[in-house]
Each structure stands twice: as structure tokens, then as C-alpha cells.
CSV table of C-alpha atoms in Angstrom, one decimal:
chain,number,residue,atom,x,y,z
A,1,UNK,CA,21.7,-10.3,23.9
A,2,UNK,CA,20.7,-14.1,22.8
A,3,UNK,CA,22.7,-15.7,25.7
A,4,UNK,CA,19.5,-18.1,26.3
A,5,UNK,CA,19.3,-18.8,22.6
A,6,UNK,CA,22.8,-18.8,21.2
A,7,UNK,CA,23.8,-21.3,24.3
A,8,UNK,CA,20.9,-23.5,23.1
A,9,UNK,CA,22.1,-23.2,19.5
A,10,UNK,CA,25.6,-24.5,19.6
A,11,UNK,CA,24.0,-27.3,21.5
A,12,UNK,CA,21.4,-28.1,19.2
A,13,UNK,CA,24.0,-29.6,15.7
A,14,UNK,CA,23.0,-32.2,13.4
A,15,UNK,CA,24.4,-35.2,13.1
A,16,UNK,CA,25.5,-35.2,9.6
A,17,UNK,CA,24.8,-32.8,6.4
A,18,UNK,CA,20.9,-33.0,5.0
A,19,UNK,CA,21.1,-30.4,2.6
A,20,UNK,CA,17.3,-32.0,1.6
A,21,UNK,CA,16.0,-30.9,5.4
A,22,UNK,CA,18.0,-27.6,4.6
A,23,UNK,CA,16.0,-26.4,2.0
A,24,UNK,CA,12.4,-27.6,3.9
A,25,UNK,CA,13.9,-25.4,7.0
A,26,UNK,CA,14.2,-22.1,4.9
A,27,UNK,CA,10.5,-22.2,5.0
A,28,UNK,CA,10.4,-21.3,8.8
A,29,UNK,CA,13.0,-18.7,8.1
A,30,UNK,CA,12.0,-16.7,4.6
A,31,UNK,CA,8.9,-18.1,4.2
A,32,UNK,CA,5.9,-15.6,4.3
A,33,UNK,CA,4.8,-16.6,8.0
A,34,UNK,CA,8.7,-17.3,8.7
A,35,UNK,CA,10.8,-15.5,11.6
A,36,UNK,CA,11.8,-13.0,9.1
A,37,UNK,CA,8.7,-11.6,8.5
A,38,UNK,CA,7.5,-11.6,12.8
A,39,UNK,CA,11.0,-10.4,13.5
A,40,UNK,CA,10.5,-7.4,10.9
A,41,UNK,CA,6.8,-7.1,11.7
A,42,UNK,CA,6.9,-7.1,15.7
A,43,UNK,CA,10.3,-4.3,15.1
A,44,UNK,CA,8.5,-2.0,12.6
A,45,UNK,CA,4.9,-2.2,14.7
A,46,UNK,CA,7.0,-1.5,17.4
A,47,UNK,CA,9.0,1.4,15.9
A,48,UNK,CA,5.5,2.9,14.8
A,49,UNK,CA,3.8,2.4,18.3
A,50,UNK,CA,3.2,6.1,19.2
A,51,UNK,CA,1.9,5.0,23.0
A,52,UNK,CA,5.8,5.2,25.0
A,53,UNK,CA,5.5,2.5,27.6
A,54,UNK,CA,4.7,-1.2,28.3
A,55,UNK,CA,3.2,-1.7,24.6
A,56,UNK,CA,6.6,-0.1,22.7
A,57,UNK,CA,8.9,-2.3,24.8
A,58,UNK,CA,6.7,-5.8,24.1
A,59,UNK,CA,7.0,-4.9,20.3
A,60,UNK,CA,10.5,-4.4,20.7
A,61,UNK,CA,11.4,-7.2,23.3
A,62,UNK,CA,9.7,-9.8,20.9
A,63,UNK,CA,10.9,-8.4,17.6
A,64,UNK,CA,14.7,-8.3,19.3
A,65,UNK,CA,13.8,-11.5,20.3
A,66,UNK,CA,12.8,-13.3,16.7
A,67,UNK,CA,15.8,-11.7,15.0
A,68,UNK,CA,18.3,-14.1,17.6
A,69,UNK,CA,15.5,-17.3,15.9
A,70,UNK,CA,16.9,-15.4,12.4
A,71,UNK,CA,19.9,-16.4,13.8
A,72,UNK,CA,19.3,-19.8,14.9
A,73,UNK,CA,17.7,-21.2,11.6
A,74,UNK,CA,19.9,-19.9,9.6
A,75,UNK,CA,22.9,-20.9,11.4
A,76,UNK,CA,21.3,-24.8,11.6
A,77,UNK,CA,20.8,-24.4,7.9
A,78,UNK,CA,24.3,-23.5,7.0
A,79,UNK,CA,25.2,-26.5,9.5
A,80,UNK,CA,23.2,-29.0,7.7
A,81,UNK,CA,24.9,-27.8,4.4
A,82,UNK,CA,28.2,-28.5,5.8
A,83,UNK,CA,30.3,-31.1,3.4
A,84,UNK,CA,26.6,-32.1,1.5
A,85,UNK,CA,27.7,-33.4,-2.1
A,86,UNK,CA,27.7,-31.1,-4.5
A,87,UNK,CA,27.4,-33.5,-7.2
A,88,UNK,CA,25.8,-36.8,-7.9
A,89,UNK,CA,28.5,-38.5,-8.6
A,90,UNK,CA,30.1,-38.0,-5.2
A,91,UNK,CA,26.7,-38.4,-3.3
A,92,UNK,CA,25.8,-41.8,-4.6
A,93,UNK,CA,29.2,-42.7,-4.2
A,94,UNK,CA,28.5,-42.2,-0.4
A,95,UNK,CA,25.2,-44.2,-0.1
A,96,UNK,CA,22.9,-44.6,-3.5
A,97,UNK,CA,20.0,-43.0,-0.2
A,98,UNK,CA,22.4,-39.7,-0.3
A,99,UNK,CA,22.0,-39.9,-3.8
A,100,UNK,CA,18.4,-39.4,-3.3
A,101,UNK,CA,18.6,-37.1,-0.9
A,102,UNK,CA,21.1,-34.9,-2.9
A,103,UNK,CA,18.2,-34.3,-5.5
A,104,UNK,CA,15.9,-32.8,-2.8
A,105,UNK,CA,18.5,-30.5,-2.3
A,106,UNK,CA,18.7,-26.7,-3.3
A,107,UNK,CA,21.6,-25.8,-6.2
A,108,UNK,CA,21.3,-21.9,-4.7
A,109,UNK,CA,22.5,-22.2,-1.8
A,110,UNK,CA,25.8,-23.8,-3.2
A,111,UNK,CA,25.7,-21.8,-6.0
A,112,UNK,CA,24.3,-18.6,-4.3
A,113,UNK,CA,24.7,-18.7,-0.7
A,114,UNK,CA,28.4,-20.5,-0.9
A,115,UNK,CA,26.8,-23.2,1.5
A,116,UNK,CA,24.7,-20.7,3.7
A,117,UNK,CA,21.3,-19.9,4.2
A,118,UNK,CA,19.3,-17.6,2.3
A,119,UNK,CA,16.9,-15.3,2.9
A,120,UNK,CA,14.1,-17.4,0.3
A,121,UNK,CA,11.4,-19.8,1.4
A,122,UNK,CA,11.2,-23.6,0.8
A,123,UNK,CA,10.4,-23.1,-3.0
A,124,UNK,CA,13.3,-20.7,-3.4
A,125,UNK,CA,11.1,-17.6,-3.5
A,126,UNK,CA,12.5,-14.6,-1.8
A,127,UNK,CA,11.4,-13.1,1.1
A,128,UNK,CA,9.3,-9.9,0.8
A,129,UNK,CA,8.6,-7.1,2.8
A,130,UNK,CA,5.3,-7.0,2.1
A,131,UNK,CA,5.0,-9.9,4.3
A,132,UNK,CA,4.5,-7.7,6.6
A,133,UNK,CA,1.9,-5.9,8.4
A,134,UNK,CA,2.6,-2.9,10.7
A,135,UNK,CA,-0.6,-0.5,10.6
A,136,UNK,CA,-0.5,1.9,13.7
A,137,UNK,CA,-3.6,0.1,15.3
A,138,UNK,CA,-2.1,-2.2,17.9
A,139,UNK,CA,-5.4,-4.4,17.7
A,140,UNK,CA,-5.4,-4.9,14.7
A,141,UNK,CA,-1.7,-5.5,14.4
A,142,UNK,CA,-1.7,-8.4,17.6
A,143,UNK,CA,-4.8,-10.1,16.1
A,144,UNK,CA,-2.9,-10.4,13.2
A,145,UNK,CA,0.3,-11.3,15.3
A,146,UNK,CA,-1.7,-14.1,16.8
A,147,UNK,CA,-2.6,-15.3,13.5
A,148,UNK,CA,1.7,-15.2,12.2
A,149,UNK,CA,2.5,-17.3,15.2
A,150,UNK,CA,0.0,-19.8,15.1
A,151,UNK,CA,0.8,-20.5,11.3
A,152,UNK,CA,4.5,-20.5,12.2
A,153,UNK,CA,4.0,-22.8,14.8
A,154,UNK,CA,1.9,-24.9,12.5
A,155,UNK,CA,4.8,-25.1,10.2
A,156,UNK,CA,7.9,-25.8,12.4
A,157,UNK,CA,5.5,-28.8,14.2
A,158,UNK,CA,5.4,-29.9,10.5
A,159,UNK,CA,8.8,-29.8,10.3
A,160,UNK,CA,9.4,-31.6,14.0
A,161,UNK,CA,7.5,-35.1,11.6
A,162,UNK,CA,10.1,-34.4,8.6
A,163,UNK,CA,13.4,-35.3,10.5
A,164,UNK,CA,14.8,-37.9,12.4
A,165,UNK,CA,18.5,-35.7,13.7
A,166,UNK,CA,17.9,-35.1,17.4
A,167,UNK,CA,20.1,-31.7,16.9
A,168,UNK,CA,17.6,-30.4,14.8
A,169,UNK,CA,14.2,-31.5,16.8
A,170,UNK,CA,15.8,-30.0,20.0
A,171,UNK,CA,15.7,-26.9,17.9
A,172,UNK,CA,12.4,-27.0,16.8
A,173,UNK,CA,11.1,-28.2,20.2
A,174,UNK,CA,12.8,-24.8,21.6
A,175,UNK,CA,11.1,-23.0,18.7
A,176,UNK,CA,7.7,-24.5,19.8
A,177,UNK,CA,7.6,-23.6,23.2
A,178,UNK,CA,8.8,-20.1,22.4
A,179,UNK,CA,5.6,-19.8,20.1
A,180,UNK,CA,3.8,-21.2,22.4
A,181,UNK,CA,4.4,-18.2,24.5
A,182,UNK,CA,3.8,-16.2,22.2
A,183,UNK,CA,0.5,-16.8,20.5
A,184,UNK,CA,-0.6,-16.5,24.3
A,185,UNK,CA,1.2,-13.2,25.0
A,186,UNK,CA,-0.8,-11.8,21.8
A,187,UNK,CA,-3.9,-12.9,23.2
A,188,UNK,CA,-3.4,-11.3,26.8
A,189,UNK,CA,-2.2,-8.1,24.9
A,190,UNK,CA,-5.5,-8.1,23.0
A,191,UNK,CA,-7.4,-8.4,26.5
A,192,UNK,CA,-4.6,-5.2,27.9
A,193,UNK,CA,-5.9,-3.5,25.2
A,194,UNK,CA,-9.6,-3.5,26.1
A,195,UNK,CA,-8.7,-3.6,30.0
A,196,UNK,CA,-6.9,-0.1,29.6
A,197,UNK,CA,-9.6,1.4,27.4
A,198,UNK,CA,-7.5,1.7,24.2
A,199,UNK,CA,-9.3,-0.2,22.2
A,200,UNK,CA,-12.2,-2.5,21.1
A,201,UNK,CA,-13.7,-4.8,18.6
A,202,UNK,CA,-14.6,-4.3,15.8
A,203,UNK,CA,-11.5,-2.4,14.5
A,204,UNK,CA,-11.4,0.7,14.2
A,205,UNK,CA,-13.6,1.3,17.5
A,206,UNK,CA,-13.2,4.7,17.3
A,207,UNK,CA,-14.9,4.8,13.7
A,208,UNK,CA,-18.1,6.2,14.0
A,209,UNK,CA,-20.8,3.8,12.4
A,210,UNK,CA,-24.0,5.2,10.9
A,211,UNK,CA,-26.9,3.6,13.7
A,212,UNK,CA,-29.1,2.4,10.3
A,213,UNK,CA,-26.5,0.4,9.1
A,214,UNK,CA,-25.6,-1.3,11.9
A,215,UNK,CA,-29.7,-2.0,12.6
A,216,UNK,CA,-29.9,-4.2,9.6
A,217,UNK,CA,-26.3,-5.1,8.4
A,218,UNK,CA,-24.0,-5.4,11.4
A,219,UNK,CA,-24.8,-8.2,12.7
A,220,UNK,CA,-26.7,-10.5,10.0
A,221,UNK,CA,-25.7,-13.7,9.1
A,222,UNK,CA,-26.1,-13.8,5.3
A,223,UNK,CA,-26.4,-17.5,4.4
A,224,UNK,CA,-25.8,-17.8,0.7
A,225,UNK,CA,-25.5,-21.7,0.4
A,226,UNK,CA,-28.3,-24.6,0.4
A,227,UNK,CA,-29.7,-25.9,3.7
A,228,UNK,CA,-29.4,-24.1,7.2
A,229,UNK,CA,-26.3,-25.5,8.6
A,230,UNK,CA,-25.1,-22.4,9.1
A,231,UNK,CA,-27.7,-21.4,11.4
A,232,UNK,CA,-26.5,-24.0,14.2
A,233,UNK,CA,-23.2,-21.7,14.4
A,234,UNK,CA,-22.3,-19.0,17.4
A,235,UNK,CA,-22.0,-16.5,14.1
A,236,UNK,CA,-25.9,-16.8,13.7
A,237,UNK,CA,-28.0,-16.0,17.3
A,238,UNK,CA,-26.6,-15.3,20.6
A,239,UNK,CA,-24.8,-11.9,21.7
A,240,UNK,CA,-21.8,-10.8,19.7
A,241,UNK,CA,-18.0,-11.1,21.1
A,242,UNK,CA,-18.1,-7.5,20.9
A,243,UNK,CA,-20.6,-7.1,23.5
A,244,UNK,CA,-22.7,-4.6,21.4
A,245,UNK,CA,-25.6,-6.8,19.7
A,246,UNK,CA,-27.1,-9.9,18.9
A,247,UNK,CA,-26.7,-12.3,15.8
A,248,UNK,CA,-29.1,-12.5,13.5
A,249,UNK,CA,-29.9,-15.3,10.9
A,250,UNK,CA,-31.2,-14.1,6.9
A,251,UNK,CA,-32.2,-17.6,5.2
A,252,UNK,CA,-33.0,-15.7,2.2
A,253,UNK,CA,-31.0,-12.5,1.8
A,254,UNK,CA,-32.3,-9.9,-0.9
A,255,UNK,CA,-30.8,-7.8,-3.3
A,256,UNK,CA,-30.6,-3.8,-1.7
A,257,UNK,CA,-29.9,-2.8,-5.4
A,258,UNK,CA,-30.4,-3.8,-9.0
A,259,UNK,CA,-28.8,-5.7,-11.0
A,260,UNK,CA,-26.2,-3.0,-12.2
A,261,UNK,CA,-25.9,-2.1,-16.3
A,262,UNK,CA,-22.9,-0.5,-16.8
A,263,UNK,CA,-22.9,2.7,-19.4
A,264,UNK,CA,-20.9,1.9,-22.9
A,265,UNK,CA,-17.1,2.8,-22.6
A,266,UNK,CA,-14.4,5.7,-23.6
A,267,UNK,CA,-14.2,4.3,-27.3
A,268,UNK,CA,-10.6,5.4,-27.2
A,269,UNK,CA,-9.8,2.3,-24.8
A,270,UNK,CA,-11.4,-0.4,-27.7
A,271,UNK,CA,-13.0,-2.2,-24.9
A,272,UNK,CA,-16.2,-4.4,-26.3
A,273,UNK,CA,-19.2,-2.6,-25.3
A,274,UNK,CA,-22.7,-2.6,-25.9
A,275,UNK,CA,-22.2,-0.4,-28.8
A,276,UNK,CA,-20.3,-2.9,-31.2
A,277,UNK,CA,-23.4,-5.0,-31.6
A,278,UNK,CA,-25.0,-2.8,-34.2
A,279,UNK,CA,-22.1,-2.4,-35.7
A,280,UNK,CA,-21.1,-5.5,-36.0
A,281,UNK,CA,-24.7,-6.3,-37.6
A,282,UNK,CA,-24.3,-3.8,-39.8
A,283,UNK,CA,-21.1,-4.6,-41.3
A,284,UNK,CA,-22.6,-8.4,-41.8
A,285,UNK,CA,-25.8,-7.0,-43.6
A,286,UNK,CA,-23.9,-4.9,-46.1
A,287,UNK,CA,-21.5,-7.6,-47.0
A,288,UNK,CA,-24.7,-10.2,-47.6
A,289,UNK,CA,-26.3,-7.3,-50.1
């Protein structure tokens, strides 16, 4: 199923152990915007899609496809842990630069992961599922999808200025391209969407809005801070990207409410309400006479 990738893979080995680099790379793998969580998200979306057809199959396709990057990481992280010191002593006996190196390294996955990658980020926290975001509205969901491959690109080209080991760039530079693709796929998706009539901005499209509030609060740019720098921005005059209004500009935007006054609380929760003041000055006054 990952001919493509798994022939690029064995390709693609470092030229010696950097257990340091190792724990940096776990970032791309459990790391909140790592291949983990698009893998997962993309499959679940996917598996929740209720339109059968060319929309189901991208989820799938692309969430098949980030499990074989799984794969890839953690199989160059397991390589790049292959015969690292596991003490001090025996990496500064090496080169006193190993030594250095050895303290960048992770203890868990020696410890842990028996010199294998784990499914943590590059601080050691684990990966959670809560990462991601699978919410039955697909425009929603690819905006959001543009958004995961954009920061994970962002990250591995981070990574691409943190090592020298041509093994491991020819990996990222395969991970790069593939992103590449992939933040562009999401955004022609997001134009399918509106071409077949599915769906629209904002999201939901379906949700019918009340007319009043969209007159005055739609489409207002509130600007809260000093000066009107703000106003030279596309978000404040012009037509909207959702094609249904114009931008408008509030210099000075007024309270639609007061100031609210909340009523004193359940006494039985001992929160400090207005209601302990004359108390409290009562308590005072008979202790003074």
C-alpha cells in the first residue's frame, strides 16, 4: 500500500545515530499538528463523511496515506536511535561533541520505547486524541485541514535547518512536497464544495440568521485599539469573501447593554458576595464597642 513511500524510506538512513535530532523529530510525529493527529483526523472525518463518493474516498486516500508518514518518522526515529550512548561515560568517550549531544537526548525512549519511537511530541508529552477535529461539516473540517498542513509543513521546514545528515533532509524534503500537495488539495476541495452546491461560507450555511442581526453585526469591523490602522485592512470596506455584503468600519463601538451586576450568590457555595460587606462591618463595629 506505501510502495512509493516505503521505497523512499529505506533509502532515506542517517548516517550515524543522533538520538538529539530524534527527540526534535517526534514533534512531526506526536506532536499536536504531527502526522498522527492528520492521519487520525483525515480517517475519522472520512469515516463520518455521510456523502458516498468522491469526498469519502479523498478523506480516506489521504488519511491511508499519512498513516505510511506514521510509518516513515517513526521508523527514521528508531534509526537515528540505533547504537546512541546510553550513558555519558561512553558518549564522551566517543567525541566530548557526542557528549553534548547525548544530553539533548530523550531517557524514554531508551527507557520506554527500548530505542524506538514513541507516540509523544518533542517535550515528551503524549499524543492526544483530542488533537483532533472530525465535525460532520466537510467545510469546516478542510479549512481546518488546511490550517494542520500548513503548521506541519511549517514545522518539518524547521526541522529541514536543524540537521546536517542528508538521509534525513531527503526525508523531510519528501515530507515537504507531499504537504505541499496537500495544503493545495484542501483548498481546491473547499472551492468543490461551493462548485457542487454543498456548502458555503460562513459555516454553517444552512443556519438560518436573523436579517437584524446580520444588518448591524455581520459585517462590522469593531476596532477596539488606538488609531485607525485597522481601517486600511480588506476586513474593514470592500465586499466580503462570502459574496453576501460589504465591510463596515465602527471607530467607536458602543455598548448594546449595561454594564452587568450580578445578583448575590447560593450562600451554601461561600462565594464572596456583595452580601459580606455589612457583615463584615458589623462584626468590626461590635468588637470596637
Amino acid at each position: 500500500m506505501f510502495t512509493h513511500m516505503k521505497d523512499l524510506q529505506f533509502e532515506a538512513k542517517p548516517d550515524g545515530p543522533d538520538a538529539a535530532f530524534a527527540r526534535r523529530l517526534q514533534e512531526v510525529l506526536g506532536g499536536k499538528w504531527g502526522e498522527m493527529t492528520v492521519a487520525n483526523q483525515y480517517l475519522f472525518q472520512g469515516w463520518n463523511c455521510r456523502l458516498p463518493g468522491k469526498y469519502k474516498d479523498l478523506l480516506l486516500d489521504v488519511g491511508t496515506e499519512e498513516m505510511g508518514h506514521v510509518e516513515m518518522i517513526a521508523t527514521m526515529i528508531t534509526r537515528l536511535l540505533e547504537n546512541a550512548p546510553l550513558s555519558l561515560e561512553e558518549a564522551a568517550e566517543e567525541n566530548p561533541m557526542v557528549g553534548a549531544i547525548y544530553g539533548g537526548s530523550n531517557p524514554a525512549h531508551f527507557i520506554h520505547g527500548g530505542g524506538g519511537a514513541l507516540a509523544v511530541d518533542s517535550a515528551g508529552v503524549p499524543w492526544n486524541g483530542n488533537f483532533i477535529t472530525a465535525s460532520g461539516n466537510l467545510m469546516a473540517d478542510f479549512h481546518l485541514n488546511v490550517t494542520a498542513e500548513a503548521q506541519g509543513r511549517l514545522q518539518v521546514a524547521r526541522l529541514f535547518n536543524m540537521t546536517d545528515d542528508p538521509g534525513v533532509k531527503q526525508m523531510l524534503r519528501f515530507l515537504l512536497a507531499r504537504d505541499t500537495m496537500h495544503q493545495n488539495m484542501w483548498m481546491a476541495a473547499i472551492e468543490q464544495l461551493k462548485e457542487d452546491g454543498l456548502e458555503e461560507m460562513p459555516v454553517p450555511d444552512a443556519f438560518p440568521d436573523s436579517p437584524e442581526f446580520t444588518e448591524e453585526f455581520s459585517y462590522t469591523y469593531l476596532d477596539f485599539s488606538p488609531g485607525r490602522d485597522a481601517a486600511e485592512g480588506r476586513w474593514a470596506s470592500g465586499p466580503t469573501p462570502d459574496g453576501k455584503g460589504e465591510f463596515r468600519y465602527d471607530s467607536s463601538p458602543r455598548a448594546h447593554a449595561p454594564e452587568p451586576v450580578l445578583a448575590p450568590g447560593d450562600p451554601r457555595l461561600y462565594g464572596t458576595n456583595p452580601g459580606m460587606a455589612g457583615k463584615v462591618a458589623n462584626t468590626v463595629k461590635s468588637k470596637l464597642t
